[in-house]
Coordinates of C-alpha atoms and ligand atoms in Angstrom, one line a residue:
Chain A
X123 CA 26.6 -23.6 26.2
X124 CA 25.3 -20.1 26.2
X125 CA 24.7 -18.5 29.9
X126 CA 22.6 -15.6 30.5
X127 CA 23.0 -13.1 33.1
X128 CA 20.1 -10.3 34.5
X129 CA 19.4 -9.1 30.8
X130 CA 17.9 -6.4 30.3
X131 CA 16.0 -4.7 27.0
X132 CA 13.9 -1.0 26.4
X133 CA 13.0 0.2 23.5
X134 CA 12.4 4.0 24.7
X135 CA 10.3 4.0 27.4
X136 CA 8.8 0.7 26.7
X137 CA 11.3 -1.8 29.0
X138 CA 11.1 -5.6 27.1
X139 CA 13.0 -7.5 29.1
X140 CA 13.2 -7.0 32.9
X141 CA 16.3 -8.8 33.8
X142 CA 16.1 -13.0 32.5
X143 CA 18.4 -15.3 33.5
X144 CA 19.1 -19.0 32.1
X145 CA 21.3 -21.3 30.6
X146 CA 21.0 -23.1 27.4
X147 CA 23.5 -26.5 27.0
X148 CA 24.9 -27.6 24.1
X149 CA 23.5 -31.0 22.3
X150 CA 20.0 -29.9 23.6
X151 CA 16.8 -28.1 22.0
X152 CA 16.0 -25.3 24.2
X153 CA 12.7 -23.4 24.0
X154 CA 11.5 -20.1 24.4
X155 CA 8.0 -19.6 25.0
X156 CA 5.9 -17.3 25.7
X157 CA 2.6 -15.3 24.4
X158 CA 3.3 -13.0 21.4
X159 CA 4.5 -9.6 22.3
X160 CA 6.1 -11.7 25.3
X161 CA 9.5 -10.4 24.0
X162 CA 11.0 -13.8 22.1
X163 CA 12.4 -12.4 19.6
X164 CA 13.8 -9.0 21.3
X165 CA 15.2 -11.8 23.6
X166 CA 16.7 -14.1 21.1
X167 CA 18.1 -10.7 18.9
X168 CA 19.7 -9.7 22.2
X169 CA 21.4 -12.6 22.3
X170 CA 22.8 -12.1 18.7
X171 CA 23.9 -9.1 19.3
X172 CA 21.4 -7.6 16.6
X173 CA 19.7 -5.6 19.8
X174 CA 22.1 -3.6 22.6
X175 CA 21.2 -5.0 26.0
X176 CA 21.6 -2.0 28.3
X177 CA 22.4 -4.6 31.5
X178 CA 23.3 -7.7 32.1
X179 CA 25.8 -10.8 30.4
X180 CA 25.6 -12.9 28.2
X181 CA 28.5 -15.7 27.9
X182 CA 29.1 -18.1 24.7
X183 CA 30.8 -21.1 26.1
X184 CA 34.2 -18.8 27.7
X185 CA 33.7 -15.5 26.0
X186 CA 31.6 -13.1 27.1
X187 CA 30.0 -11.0 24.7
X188 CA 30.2 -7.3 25.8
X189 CA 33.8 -7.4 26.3
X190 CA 34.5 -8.6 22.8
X191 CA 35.9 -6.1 20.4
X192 CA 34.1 -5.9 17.0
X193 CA 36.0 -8.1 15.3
X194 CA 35.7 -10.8 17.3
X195 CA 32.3 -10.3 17.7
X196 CA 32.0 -10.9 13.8
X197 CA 34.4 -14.3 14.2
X198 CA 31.7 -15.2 16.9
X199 CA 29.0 -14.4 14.7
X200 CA 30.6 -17.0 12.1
X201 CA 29.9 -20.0 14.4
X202 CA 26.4 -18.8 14.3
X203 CA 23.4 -20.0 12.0
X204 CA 20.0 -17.8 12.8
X205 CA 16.6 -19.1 11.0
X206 CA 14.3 -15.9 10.7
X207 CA 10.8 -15.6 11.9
X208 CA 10.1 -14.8 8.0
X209 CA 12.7 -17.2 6.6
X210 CA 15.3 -13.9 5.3
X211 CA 16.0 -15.4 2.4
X212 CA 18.3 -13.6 0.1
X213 CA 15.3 -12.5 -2.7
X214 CA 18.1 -11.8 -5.5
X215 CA 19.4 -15.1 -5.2
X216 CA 18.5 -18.9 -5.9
X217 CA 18.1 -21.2 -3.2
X218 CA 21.4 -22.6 -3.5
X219 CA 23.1 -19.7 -4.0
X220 CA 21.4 -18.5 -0.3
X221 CA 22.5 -21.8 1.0
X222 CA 26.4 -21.4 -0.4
X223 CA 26.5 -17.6 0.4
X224 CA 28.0 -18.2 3.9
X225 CA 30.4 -20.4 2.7
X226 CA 31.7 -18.1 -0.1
X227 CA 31.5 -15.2 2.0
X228 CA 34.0 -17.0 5.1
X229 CA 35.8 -19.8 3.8
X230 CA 38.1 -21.1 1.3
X231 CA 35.8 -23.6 -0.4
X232 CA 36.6 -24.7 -4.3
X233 CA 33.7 -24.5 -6.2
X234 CA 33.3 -28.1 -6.3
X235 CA 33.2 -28.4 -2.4
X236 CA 31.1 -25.6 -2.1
X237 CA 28.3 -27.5 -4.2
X238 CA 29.1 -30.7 -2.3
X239 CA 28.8 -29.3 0.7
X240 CA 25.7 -27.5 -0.4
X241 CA 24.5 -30.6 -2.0
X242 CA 24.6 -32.4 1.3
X243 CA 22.5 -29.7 3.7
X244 CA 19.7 -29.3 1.2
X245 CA 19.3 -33.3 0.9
X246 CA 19.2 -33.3 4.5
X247 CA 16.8 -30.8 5.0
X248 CA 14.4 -32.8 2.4
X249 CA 15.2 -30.4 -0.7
X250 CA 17.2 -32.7 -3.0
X251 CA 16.0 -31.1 -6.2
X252 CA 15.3 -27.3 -4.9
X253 CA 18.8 -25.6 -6.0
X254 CA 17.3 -23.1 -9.1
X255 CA 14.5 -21.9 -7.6
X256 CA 14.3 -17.6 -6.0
X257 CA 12.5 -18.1 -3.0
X258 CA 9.7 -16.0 -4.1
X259 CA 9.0 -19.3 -5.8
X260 CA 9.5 -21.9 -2.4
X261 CA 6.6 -22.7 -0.2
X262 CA 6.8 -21.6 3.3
X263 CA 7.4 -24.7 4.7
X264 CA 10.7 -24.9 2.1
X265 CA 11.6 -21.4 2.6
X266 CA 11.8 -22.3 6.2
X267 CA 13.9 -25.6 4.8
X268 CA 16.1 -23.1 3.3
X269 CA 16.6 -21.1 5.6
X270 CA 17.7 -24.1 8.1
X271 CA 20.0 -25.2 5.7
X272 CA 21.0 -22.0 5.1
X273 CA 22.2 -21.7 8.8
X274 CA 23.8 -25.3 9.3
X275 CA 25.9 -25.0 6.3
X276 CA 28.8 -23.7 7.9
X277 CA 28.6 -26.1 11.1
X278 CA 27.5 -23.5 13.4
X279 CA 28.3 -23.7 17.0
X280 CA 25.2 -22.2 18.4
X281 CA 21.8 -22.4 16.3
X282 CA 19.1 -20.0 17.0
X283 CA 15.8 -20.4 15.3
X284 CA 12.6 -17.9 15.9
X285 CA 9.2 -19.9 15.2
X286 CA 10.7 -22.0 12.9
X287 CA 6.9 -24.0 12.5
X288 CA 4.8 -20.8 12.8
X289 CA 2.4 -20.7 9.5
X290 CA 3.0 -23.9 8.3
X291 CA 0.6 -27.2 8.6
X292 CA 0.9 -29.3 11.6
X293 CA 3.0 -32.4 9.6
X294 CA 5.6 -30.3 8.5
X295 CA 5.6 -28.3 11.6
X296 CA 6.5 -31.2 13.1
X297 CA 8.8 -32.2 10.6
X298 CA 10.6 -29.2 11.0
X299 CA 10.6 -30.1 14.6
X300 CA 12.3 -33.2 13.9
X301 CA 15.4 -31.8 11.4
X302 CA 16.4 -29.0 14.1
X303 CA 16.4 -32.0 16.7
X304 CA 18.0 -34.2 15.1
X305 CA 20.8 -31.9 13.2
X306 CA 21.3 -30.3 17.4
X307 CA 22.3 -33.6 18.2
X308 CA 24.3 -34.8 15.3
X309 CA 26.6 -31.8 15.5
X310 CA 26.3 -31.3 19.2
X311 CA 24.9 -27.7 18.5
X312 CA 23.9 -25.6 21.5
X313 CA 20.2 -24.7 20.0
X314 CA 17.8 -22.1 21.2
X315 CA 13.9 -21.9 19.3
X316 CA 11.3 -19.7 19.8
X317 CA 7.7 -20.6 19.5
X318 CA 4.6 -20.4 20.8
X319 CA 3.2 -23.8 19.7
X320 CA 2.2 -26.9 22.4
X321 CA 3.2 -29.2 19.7
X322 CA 6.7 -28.3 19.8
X323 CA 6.9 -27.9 23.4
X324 CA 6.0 -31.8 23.6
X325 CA 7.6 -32.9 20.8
X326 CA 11.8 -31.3 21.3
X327 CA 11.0 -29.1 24.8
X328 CA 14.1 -30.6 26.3
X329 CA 14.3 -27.2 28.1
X330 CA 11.5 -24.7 28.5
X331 CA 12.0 -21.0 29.2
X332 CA 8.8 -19.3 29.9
X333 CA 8.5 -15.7 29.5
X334 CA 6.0 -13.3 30.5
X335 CA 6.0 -10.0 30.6
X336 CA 9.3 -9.5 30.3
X337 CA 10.5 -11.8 33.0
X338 CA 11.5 -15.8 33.3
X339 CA 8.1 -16.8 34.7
X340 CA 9.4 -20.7 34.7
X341 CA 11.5 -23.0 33.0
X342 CA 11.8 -26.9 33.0
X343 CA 11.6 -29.7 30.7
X344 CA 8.5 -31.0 28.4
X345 CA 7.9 -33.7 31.4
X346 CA 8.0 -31.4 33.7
X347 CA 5.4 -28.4 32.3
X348 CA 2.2 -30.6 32.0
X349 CA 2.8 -30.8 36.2
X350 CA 3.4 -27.5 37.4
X351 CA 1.1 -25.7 39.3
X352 CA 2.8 -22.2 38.0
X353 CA -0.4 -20.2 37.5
X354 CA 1.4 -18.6 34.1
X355 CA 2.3 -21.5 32.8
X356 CA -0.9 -23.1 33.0
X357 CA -3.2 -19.9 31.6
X358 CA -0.8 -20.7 29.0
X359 CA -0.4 -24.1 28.1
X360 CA -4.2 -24.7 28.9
X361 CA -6.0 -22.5 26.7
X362 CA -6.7 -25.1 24.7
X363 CA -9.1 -28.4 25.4
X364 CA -6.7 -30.7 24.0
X365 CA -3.5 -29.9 26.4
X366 CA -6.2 -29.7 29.3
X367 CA -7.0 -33.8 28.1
X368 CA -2.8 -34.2 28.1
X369 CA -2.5 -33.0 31.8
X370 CA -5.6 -35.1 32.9
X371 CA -3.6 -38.3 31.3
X372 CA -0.5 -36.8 32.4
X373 CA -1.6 -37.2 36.4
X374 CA -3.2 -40.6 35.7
X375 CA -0.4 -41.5 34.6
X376 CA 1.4 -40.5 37.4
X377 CA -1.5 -42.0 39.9
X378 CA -0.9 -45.2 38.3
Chain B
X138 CA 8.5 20.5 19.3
X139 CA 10.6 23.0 17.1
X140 CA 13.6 21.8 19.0
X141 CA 12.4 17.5 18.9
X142 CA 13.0 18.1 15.1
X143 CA 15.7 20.1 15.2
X144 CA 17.6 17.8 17.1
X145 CA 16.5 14.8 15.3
X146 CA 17.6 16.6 12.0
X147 CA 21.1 16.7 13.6
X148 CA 21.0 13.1 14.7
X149 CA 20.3 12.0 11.6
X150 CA 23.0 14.1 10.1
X151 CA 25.2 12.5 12.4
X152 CA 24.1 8.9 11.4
X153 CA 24.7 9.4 8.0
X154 CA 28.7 10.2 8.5
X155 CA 28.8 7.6 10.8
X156 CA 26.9 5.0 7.9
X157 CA 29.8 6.5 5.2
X158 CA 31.9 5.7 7.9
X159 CA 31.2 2.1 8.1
X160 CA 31.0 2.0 4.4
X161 CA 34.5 1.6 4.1
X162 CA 35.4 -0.9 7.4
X163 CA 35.4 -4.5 7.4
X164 CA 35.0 -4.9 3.4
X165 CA 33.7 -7.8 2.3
X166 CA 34.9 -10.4 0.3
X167 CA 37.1 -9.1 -3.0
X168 CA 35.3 -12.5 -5.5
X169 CA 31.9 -11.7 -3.9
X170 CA 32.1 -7.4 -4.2
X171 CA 33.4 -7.8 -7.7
X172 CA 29.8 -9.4 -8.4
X173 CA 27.9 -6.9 -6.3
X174 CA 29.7 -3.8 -8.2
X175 CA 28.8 -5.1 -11.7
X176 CA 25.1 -6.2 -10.6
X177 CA 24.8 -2.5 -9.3
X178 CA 26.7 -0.9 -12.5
X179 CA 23.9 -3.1 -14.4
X180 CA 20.8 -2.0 -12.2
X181 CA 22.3 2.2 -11.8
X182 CA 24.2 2.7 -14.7
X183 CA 22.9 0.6 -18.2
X184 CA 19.1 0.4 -16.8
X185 CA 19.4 4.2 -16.6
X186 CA 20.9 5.3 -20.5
X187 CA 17.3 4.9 -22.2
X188 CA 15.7 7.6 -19.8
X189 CA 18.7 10.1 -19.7
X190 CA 19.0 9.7 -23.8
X191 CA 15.5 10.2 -23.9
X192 CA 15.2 13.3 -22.1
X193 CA 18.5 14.9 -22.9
X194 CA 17.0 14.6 -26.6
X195 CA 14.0 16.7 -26.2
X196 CA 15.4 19.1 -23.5
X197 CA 18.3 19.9 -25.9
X198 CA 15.8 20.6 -28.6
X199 CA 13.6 23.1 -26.3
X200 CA 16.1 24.7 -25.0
X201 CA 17.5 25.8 -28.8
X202 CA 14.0 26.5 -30.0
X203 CA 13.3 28.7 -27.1
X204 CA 17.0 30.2 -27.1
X205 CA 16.3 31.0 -31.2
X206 CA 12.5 32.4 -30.3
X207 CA 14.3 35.0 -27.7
X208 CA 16.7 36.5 -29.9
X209 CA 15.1 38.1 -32.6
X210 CA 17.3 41.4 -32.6
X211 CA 19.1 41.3 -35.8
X212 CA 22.0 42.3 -33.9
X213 CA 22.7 39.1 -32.1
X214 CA 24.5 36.3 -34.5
X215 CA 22.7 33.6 -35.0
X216 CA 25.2 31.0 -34.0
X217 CA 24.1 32.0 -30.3
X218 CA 21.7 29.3 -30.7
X219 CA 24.2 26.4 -30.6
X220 CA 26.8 28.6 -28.1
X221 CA 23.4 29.1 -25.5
X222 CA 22.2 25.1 -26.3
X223 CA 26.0 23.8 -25.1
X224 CA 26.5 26.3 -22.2
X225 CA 22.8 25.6 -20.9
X226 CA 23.6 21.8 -20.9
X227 CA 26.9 21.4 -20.1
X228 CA 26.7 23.5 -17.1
X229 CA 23.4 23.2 -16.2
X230 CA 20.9 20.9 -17.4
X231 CA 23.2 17.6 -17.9
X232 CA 24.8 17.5 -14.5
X233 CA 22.5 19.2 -12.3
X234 CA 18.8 18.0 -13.6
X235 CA 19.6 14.9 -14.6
X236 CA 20.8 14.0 -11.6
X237 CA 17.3 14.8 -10.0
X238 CA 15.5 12.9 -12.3
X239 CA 18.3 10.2 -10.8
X240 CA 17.0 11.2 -7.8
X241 CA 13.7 9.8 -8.7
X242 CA 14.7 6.7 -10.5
X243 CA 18.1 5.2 -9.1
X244 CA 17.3 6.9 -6.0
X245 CA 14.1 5.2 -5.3
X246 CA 15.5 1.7 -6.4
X247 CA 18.1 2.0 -3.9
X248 CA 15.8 2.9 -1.2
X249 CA 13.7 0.6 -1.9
X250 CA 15.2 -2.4 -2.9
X251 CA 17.6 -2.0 0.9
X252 CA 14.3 -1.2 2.5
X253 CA 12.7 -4.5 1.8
X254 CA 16.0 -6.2 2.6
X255 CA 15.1 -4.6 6.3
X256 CA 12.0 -5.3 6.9
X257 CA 12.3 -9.0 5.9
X258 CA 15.0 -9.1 8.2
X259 CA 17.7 -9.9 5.4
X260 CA 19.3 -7.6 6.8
X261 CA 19.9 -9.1 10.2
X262 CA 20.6 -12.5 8.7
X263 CA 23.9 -10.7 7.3
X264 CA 25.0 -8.7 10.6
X265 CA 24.1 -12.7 12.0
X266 CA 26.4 -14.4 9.5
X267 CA 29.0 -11.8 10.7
X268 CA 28.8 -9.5 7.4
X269 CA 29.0 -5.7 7.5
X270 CA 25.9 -5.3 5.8
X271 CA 26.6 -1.5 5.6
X272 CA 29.7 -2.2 3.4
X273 CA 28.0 -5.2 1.6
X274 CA 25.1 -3.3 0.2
X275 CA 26.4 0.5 -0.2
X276 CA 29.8 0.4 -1.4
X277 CA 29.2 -1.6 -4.4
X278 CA 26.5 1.3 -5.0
X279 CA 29.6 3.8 -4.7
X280 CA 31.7 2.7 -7.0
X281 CA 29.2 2.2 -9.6
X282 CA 27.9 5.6 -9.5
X283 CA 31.8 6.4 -10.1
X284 CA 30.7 5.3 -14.2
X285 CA 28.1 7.7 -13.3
X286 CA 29.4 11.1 -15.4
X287 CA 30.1 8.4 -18.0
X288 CA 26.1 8.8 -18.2
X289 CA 25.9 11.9 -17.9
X290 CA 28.8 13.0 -21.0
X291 CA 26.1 10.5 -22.8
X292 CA 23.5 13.0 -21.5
X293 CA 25.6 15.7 -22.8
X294 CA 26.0 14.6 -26.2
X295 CA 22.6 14.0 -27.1
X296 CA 21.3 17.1 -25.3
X297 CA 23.5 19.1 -27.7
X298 CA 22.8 16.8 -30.5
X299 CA 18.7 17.4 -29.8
X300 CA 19.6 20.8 -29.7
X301 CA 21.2 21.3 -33.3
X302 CA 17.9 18.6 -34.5
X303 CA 15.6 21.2 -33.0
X304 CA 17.7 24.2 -34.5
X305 CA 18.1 23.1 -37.8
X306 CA 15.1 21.4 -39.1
X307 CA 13.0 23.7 -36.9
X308 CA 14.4 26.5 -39.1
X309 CA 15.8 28.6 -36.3
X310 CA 20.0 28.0 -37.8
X311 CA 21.6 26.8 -39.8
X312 CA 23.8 23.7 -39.0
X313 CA 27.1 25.6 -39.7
X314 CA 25.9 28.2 -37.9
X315 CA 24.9 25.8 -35.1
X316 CA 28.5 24.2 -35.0
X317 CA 30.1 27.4 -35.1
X318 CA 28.1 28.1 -32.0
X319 CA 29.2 25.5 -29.9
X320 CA 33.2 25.5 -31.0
X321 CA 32.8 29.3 -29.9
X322 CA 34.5 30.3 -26.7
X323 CA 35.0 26.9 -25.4
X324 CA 36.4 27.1 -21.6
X325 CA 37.7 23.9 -20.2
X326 CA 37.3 24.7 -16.8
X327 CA 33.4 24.5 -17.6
X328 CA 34.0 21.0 -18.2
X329 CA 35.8 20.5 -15.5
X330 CA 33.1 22.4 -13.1
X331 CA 30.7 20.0 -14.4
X332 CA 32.2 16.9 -13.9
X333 CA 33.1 18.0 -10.3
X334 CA 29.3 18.4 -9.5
X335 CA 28.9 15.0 -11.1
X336 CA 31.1 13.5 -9.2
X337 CA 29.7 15.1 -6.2
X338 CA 26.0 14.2 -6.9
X339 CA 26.7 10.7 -7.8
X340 CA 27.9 9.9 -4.1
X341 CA 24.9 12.1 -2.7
X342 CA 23.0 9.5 -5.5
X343 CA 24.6 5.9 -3.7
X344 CA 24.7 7.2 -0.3
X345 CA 21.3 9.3 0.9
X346 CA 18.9 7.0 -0.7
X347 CA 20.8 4.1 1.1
X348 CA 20.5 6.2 4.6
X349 CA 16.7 6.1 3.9
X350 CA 16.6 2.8 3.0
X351 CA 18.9 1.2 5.9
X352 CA 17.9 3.1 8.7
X353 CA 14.1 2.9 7.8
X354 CA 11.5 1.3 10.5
X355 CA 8.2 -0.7 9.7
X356 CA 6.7 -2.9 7.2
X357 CA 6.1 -3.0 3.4
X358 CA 4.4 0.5 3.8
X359 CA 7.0 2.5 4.5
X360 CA 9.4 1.2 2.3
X361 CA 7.1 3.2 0.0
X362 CA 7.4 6.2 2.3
X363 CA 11.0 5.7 3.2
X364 CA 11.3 6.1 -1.0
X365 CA 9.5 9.3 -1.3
X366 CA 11.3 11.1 1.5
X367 CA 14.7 9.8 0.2
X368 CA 13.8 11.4 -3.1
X369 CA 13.1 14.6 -1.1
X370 CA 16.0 15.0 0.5
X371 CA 18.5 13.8 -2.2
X372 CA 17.0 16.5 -4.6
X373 CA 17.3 19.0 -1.4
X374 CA 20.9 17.9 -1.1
X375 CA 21.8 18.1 -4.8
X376 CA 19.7 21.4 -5.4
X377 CA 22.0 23.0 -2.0
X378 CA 24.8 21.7 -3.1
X379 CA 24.8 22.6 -6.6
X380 CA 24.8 26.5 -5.4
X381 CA 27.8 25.7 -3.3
X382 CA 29.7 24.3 -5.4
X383 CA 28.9 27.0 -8.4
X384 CA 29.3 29.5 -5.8
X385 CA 33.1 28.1 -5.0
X386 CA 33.8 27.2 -8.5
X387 CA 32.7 29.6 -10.6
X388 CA 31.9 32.9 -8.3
Ligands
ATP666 N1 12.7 -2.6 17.2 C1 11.7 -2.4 18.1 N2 11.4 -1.2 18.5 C2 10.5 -0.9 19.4 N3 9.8 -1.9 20.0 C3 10.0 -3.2 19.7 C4 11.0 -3.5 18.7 N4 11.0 -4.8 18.5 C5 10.0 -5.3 19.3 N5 9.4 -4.3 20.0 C6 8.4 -4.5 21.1 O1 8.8 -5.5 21.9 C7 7.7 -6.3 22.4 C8 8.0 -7.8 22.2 O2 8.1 -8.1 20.8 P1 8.6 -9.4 20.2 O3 8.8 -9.3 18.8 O4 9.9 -9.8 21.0 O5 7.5 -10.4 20.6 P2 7.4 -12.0 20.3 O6 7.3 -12.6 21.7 O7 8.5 -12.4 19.4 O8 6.0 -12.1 19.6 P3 5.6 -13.1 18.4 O9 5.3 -14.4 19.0 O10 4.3 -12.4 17.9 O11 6.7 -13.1 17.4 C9 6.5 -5.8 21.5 O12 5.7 -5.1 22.4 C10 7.1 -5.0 20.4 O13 6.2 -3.9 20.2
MG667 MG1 8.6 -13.1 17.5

């Protein structure tokens, strides 16, 4: 469970995030949405750590971040896996040697387990035969695959992913959906995801944080968004024809 | 305005002993640095011999053909030619210019090659996985610049040996005369003054073009720009420093 407390962001004079408060439990898909330029990823960052909040908490199950020292910091940092908006693959290595790099760099893996273990996250990210490829050779859709398997191969804790879909076609943005769901709940990680897509929003939103300029506007579940009458969260989730159609089923539904 | 830069000259300063600083916290991994350091000694050190050979070579010939074309006073021996060829680039040219032309060529690989790791965020992804990047990505540049007067003796000797090439099928000595040039009036300490400024460059080399590259801001762009200043200032640095140090060494 990661709990968030009044936090607060500026770049200068340019103030990101105006105090935001939420909780994100573990075994659940959480979602951040919001415009772009709404601050997603200066809020996600902030939670890493890679950003300096200048107020507020932020507590990782019973330690709280700012009053760790910098070591443990680091040892927190190791229950983390973090999928890039651009993938970050490691462009001087192969794919598997991007996928074993965390475990060589923190544990005391053989060789042998290493490449099991390696083995085992790219099959289940669908990239059984991937392992001797640079990235500069991968798709976006399997860099993306990478970089999730890249992240879950040291059984993180906490899973943060920043529009892990965005730029790739809607069946394996869905797809990609899918894996982070599922692998949340087979490890009972605590998983936050940024996006801006509707799709994903129906598909995992099993909690919604809506943010808008720089402040919660709303948050709720996938069930619960297509019935709001949050002016924000409509402009938003209506600005297209199709989710307009979804909320009209959604009420008939609900009539009926 | 005068006083914006000023200060921001100064804060940069300041994060630059700060980076070093980090450099040597938290290392990483002894099986994974060991790796790193021979990539680096690969990419700095062996990618660089063609281009310092190359121009050692010729700038060892000029400078004996131009040292020959100056003295045409009977009175001054001939060997001069060799003696002025070793003292020009042993104390000069080897260390000193080479390691500007570094400047330009290791210098901009380093800036570069970080910078991109930045701005794709691969960076982050290894201050995420808990890894002092700063550590990870410089030190291994450090200790393979230490290999780095290892280059430059192999500047020496082909300077010198351009030189006597020049000198003696240019006409201008003889290669006796040549030799007895550069045994004449050999002073260690001129070796040792060298190698000191070598030493000295080569961590300006690994570290100021890492500064530019790690702290830079900004897409693929500035990477390019990020390069060019980082050339700038390393050859300021060297350039400044190389009158210090003469000053302190020789003076
Ligand atoms: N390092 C930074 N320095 C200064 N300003 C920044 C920095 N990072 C982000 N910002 C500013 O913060 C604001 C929010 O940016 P952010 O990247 O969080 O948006 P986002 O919601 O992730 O958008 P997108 O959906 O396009 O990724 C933007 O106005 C951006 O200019
Ligand atoms: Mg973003």
């Amino acid at each position: 469970m990661i709990l968030v407390e009044n936090l607060h962001k500026s770049f200068g004079e340019a103030h990101i995030l105006k105090g935001i408060s939420t909780c994100f439990d573990q075994g659940k898909t959480n979602l951040i949405i919001g415009q772009s330029g709404s601050g997603k990823t200066v809020f996600l960052k902030s939670l890493l750590g890679l950003f300096q909040p200048e107020e507020g908490k932020i507590c990782y199950n019973d330690r709280i971040y700012s009053q760790l020292t910098d070591d443990e910091k680091r040892d927190l940092r190791k229950e983390m896996g973090m999928v890039f908006q651009g993938s970050a693959l490691f462009d001087s290595m192969t794919i598997e040697q991007n996928v074993m790099f965390p475990l060589k760099m923190f544990t005391d893996m053989s060789k042998e387990e290493m490449e099991e273990r390696v083995d085992i996250v790219l099959k289940r990210v669908n990239l059984p035969d991937a392992h001797k490829k640079f990235p500069s050779e991968a798709s976006g859709g399997m860099q993306k695959r990478v970089a999730i398997a890249r992240a879950i191969v040291n059984n993180p804790k906490y899973l943060f992913c920043d529009e892990p879909n965005s730029g790739l076609d809607p069946k394996t943005a869905i797809l990609i959906d899918n894996l982070i769901q599922e692998i949340t709940k087979e490890y009972d990680i605590t998983t936050v995801i940024n996006t801006h897509d509707m799709n994903s929003v129906m598909e995992i939103g099993e909690k919604i944080v809506f943010l808008k300029d720089g402040h919660k506007a709303w948050e709720g579940s996938n069930k619960e968004i297509f019935k709001t009458d949050n002016e924000a969260v409509t402009n938003f989730v209506y600005s297209s024809e199709l989710f307009k159609k979804v909320r009209v089923m959604y009420q008939e539904e609900d009539r009926n | 305005m005068a006083l914006f830069y000023y200060m921001n000259y100064l804060e940069n300063i300041g994060r630059y002993f700060l980076m070093i600083g980090e450099v040597f916290r938290k290392p990483t991994k002894w099986s994974i640095m060991k790796d790193l350091i021979l990539k680096e000694i690969d990419d700095l050190i062996f990618n660089s011999l063609g281009i310092v050979v190359f121009i050692s070579f010729f700038v060892g010939g000029v400078i004996a053909i131009q040292t020959a074309l100056n003295i045409d006073n009977p009175l001054i021996p001939k060997y001069l030619v060799g003696f002025a060829t070793r003292q020009s680039i042993i104390l000069e040219f080897a260390p000193t210019f080479t390691s500007i032309i570094m400047a330009g060529k290791v210098g901009s690989y380093i800036t570069s090659s970080i910078g991109t790791m930045r701005v794709t965020e691969q960076i982050d992804a290894l201050e995420v996985m808990g890894v002092n990047s700063i550590n990870y990505l410089v030190f291994p540049k450090i200790i393979a610049l230490l290999i780095y007067p290892f280059l430059i003796s192999i500047g020496m000797f082909f300077g010198i040996l351009g030189g006597w090439v020049a000198g003696v099928f240019g006409g201008y000595s003889t290669s006796a005369e040549f030799i007895q040039g550069l045994q004449s009036d050999f002073d260690m300490y001129h070796v040792f003054y060298a190698f000191t400024k070598t030493f000295v460059f080569a961590f300006i080399l690994a570290t100021i073009p890492s500064f530019h590259g790690y702290f830079m801001r900004g897409g693929a762009l500035e990477v390019g720009k990020a390069s060019t200043t980082s050339f700038v200032w390393t050859s300021i640095v060297i350039i400044i420093l190389n009158y210090i140090l003469t000053q302190m060494l020789l003076g």
